[in-house]
Amino acid sequence: MQEERVPLARTGRDLLGRTVILNTALAIVYVLTGSLGLQLATLHQSATLVWPPSGIALASLLLWGKRLWPGVFAGAFLVNILTLIEVGRVAAVGASLGIAVGNTLEGLLAWLLVTRYANGRDFFDRAADVYRFIIAVFLSATFSASLGVTSLELANLAVWKEAVPIGLTWWLGDAASDLILVPLLLGWTTMRDRRPWPLWRSMEAGLLLLFVVLIGGFIFGDWLSVMKGPYPIAYMVLPCVVWAALRFPQYASAVMVFALTAITLEGYFRGHGPFAGFSAHESLFLVQLFISVTAMTSMVLAAVVAERRRARDELRALFENAQDAILIVDEAGQTVDANPAACALTGYLRGELIGRKVRDIASDDQESRERRWKEFLEKGKLAGEVRIRRKDGTLVDVEFRAVTNILPGVHLSVMRDVTERKLAESQVRRMNEELERRVEERTAKLREALRELDTFSYSVAHDLRGPLRAMTGFSEALLQDHAGRLDPEGQDFARRITEAGKRMDSLITDILAYSRLSRQEVPLETVDLAQVVDLVLWNMSKEILERRAKVTVKPPLPRILGHAAMMEQVVTNLVSNGIKFSRPGVDPEVTIRAEPRDGAVRLWIEDNGIGIRPEYQDRVFGLFQRLNPAESFAGTGVGLAIVRRAVERMGGRSGLESTPDQGSRFWVELPQA
Ligand code: ADP
C-alpha cells in the first residue's frame, strides 16, 4: 500500500492558517464582550466588575494552547484604546499597551499554572485540581489587576487614591469571569460520558433548570413583585447547587451557575434582589462576589461527587469482573450481594445467593461453622480453607479471606476455587511417598550388598593370613637356618620377604578391625573418658618412651555415652598418629582435653607435628588414604578410617583442624552421659 505523505510545508501552512483564524476570532470576541463589560464599568471607565474576555481568553488558551496569546493581546489593546481614545492619543496608547500586556500575561500565567498543576482542561475532574485552578485564577487576576491599575496611574488616567478600589474591582471582574466562564466553555469539551440521557434524567434536568430560573427570578428579579425590600435571601439557591452537583455531571453545575449569573445580573439592572439598595458599584460588587462564591462551591462539590461516583463505578467494575468470588454479607451473615464469580463458584443465581447465610454453604458440620463465624467476628478477619457445597450438591475446596465491617455492619468474603491445587498437592504427596518407599527399598538392598561385601572381605583377609604366615615363617627360617648357604644378596631378599610379609599382616589386621566395626553390635553404655585415656597411655607407654614424646592430659575428662573398646581404639589411633607424625628434630607433644558442646562432649587430641594441608583435611579419614611416603612414616592408611567409622557407629562425629608445620588438632564428639 502506498503510504500517504503530507508535505511538511503544507501542514505548517495549515497550522499557521488555523492559528491566524483562531486568533482573529478570539480578538473579535474579546473586543465585543469587552466593550459590553466596560459599558458596566461603575468605578472607572477602564475597570469593570463584569469582564467576560478574561474567562474567554483562558478557556481558549486551555483549549488551543498558548499560540492564542496574540489574539488576547490584540483584543485587549483594541478594546481599551477604543474606551480611552477620547482622553488623548499618547496616554491612551500607553495605558492600553500596559493593560494589554497585563491581560495577556494574566491569561498565559493562568494557562501555565492550570496546565502544569491542575490537570489542564480536565481540572474539574478532581477536587484537588479545582482548588489549584481557583488559586491559579486568583494569582493571575492579581497580576493583571496590578499591571492594569499601574498603567492607568502612569498614564495619569486615575488618581492614586483610587488605586485600591479600582484594583479590587478589576481583580473581582477577572476572577469571576474565569470562575464562571471557563467551566462553562470547557466543560462540554472534556465531558467523558456523553451517552444520551434517559427520559427521566432529561426531565429531572429540565426540572432543575426550572427551579433555578424560578428561584433565581423570585429572589433576584422579584418576578412575583412580593419583595418589599432587599431581603438577604441569596442563600436560597444553595439547594439547587447541591442538586446539580449530586445528580448531574459537572457540566450541569457550570451551566446552572451561568444561568444564575444571568438572572442575578438581570435583577441587578432592574434594581431588584438582595444586593440592591446600595450604590451601583457596591451592588454589582456584591452580586459578583456572590456569584463567584457560588461558582467555586458548586465546582468543588461537583468534583467531589464526580470523584465519588468514579470510585464507586471502579469498585463495581472490579466486583463484577473479579476472577475471585466476592460475597458481601450483613451482620447476621446473610449475603446482600454476590458477584458473577461467586455465582459461578457456588452454582446459585445472584438472586438465590442474596438472603442466604454465607456460612450455610460450607459443607462441614453446624458446630464448626458457627465456631468459625464467631471467630471471624471476634478477630475482625479470617482466612483459611473450607469445603463448600454447590447448589447441585457437588463439593468444592475453596480458599477464603474475609474482613468484617468494610462498611459499618457489612462484611466481605473473597473465595477462590482451589480444587485443582489440592489435587496437584495430593498428587505431589503421593509421588513423594512412592519415591521415599523406593529409596528405602534401594537403600535396604544396598545395605545388604555392603554387608555381603564386608563378610567377603573379612573372609578373604582372614584366609590370606594362613599363606602369609607360611611365607614369613619360611623366609625367617631361611635366614636363621640356612643363612650360611645364602650370599648377602640372597639374605637381603629373604629379609625383605619377611618385612613385606609383616607389613601385609598389619594391613590385614587393620582391615579386619575396620570391617569388624561394621558387623559388630554396638551397645551404648556410659564410658569414663578418663579411664579410657589412662588405659591407652598405659598400653602405649613403651612407644611414648621410645619416641621421647610428652603426653599431657588436661582434666576433667567427663563421661560419655559410647562403647568402651571402640573408644580405646579411637584414642589409641589418634594418640599414636600424634606421636608418629612429628617434625624431624622436634620431640612430639600431645595434649588430650575435653570440652562440653550442646549436650555432647568434644574430645581433642592435639599435637605439634607436621600438620595437614587444608585440602587434605577431609580426605585423611578415607580408607587407605596416606599423605606421606612410606619411607618417612610407616602405616596402612586405615587408622583414621577406623576412627571415623567407630565414632559414627557410636552416634558421634569426628573432624580436625590443622596448620601445616605447626600441628594438628583432631576431635571426636560423642553424646554426654
Ligand atoms: P596411617 O597413620 O596408617 O598412615 P591414618 O588413617 O591414621 O593412616 O592416617 C592417614 C594419613 O593422615 C596419614 O598417612 C597422615 O598422612 C595423615 N595424618 C594422620 N594423623 C596425622 C597427624 N596427627 N599429623 C599429621 N598427619 C596425620
PDB file of N, CA and C in Angstrom, residues 43-44 149 153 157-169:
ATOM      1  N   LEU A  43     -16.875  52.153  38.416  1.00  0.00           N
ATOM      2  CA  LEU A  43     -15.975  52.940  39.249  1.00  0.00           C
ATOM      3  C   LEU A  43     -15.017  53.752  38.399  1.00  0.00           C
ATOM      4  N   HIS A  44     -14.554  53.137  37.327  1.00  0.00           N
ATOM      5  CA  HIS A  44     -13.605  53.783  36.436  1.00  0.00           C
ATOM      6  C   HIS A  44     -13.888  53.252  35.048  1.00  0.00           C
ATOM      7  N   VAL A 149      -3.893  48.623  36.767  1.00  0.00           N
ATOM      8  CA  VAL A 149      -4.054  49.848  37.563  1.00  0.00           C
ATOM      9  C   VAL A 149      -2.790  50.700  37.465  1.00  0.00           C
ATOM     10  N   GLU A 153      -2.504  54.577  36.226  1.00  0.00           N
ATOM     11  CA  GLU A 153      -1.915  55.612  37.080  1.00  0.00           C
ATOM     12  C   GLU A 153      -0.777  56.318  36.343  1.00  0.00           C
ATOM     13  N   LEU A 157      -4.423  58.484  34.170  1.00  0.00           N
ATOM     14  CA  LEU A 157      -5.840  58.309  33.872  1.00  0.00           C
ATOM     15  C   LEU A 157      -6.627  57.965  35.134  1.00  0.00           C
ATOM     16  N   ALA A 158      -5.931  57.855  36.252  1.00  0.00           N
ATOM     17  CA  ALA A 158      -6.625  57.609  37.527  1.00  0.00           C
ATOM     18  C   ALA A 158      -5.805  58.234  38.642  1.00  0.00           C
ATOM     19  N   VAL A 159      -6.488  58.553  39.731  1.00  0.00           N
ATOM     20  CA  VAL A 159      -5.741  59.135  40.848  1.00  0.00           C
ATOM     21  C   VAL A 159      -5.266  58.000  41.744  1.00  0.00           C
ATOM     22  N   TRP A 160      -4.110  58.176  42.378  1.00  0.00           N
ATOM     23  CA  TRP A 160      -3.504  57.118  43.194  1.00  0.00           C
ATOM     24  C   TRP A 160      -4.407  56.709  44.335  1.00  0.00           C
ATOM     25  N   LYS A 161      -5.173  57.690  44.822  1.00  0.00           N
ATOM     26  CA  LYS A 161      -6.060  57.420  45.961  1.00  0.00           C
ATOM     27  C   LYS A 161      -7.038  56.281  45.653  1.00  0.00           C
ATOM     28  N   GLU A 162      -7.392  56.216  44.374  1.00  0.00           N
ATOM     29  CA  GLU A 162      -8.412  55.248  43.968  1.00  0.00           C
ATOM     30  C   GLU A 162      -7.807  53.901  43.574  1.00  0.00           C
ATOM     31  N   ALA A 163      -6.480  53.812  43.649  1.00  0.00           N
ATOM     32  CA  ALA A 163      -5.801  52.613  43.131  1.00  0.00           C
ATOM     33  C   ALA A 163      -6.374  51.326  43.725  1.00  0.00           C
ATOM     34  N   VAL A 164      -6.576  51.317  45.045  1.00  0.00           N
ATOM     35  CA  VAL A 164      -7.020  50.068  45.681  1.00  0.00           C
ATOM     36  C   VAL A 164      -8.442  49.678  45.259  1.00  0.00           C
ATOM     37  N   PRO A 165      -9.429  50.582  45.383  1.00  0.00           N
ATOM     38  CA  PRO A 165     -10.772  50.183  44.925  1.00  0.00           C
ATOM     39  C   PRO A 165     -10.793  49.789  43.449  1.00  0.00           C
ATOM     40  N   ILE A 166     -10.051  50.528  42.607  1.00  0.00           N
ATOM     41  CA  ILE A 166     -10.055  50.163  41.177  1.00  0.00           C
ATOM     42  C   ILE A 166      -9.434  48.776  40.991  1.00  0.00           C
ATOM     43  N   GLY A 167      -8.325  48.564  41.696  1.00  0.00           N
ATOM     44  CA  GLY A 167      -7.634  47.271  41.594  1.00  0.00           C
ATOM     45  C   GLY A 167      -8.541  46.125  42.029  1.00  0.00           C
ATOM     46  N   LEU A 168      -9.255  46.337  43.125  1.00  0.00           N
ATOM     47  CA  LEU A 168     -10.140  45.300  43.653  1.00  0.00           C
ATOM     48  C   LEU A 168     -11.245  44.976  42.647  1.00  0.00           C
ATOM     49  N   THR A 169     -11.796  46.042  42.062  1.00  0.00           N
ATOM     50  CA  THR A 169     -12.849  45.875  41.057  1.00  0.00           C
ATOM     51  C   THR A 169     -12.326  45.029  39.893  1.00  0.00           C
TER      52      THR A 169
END
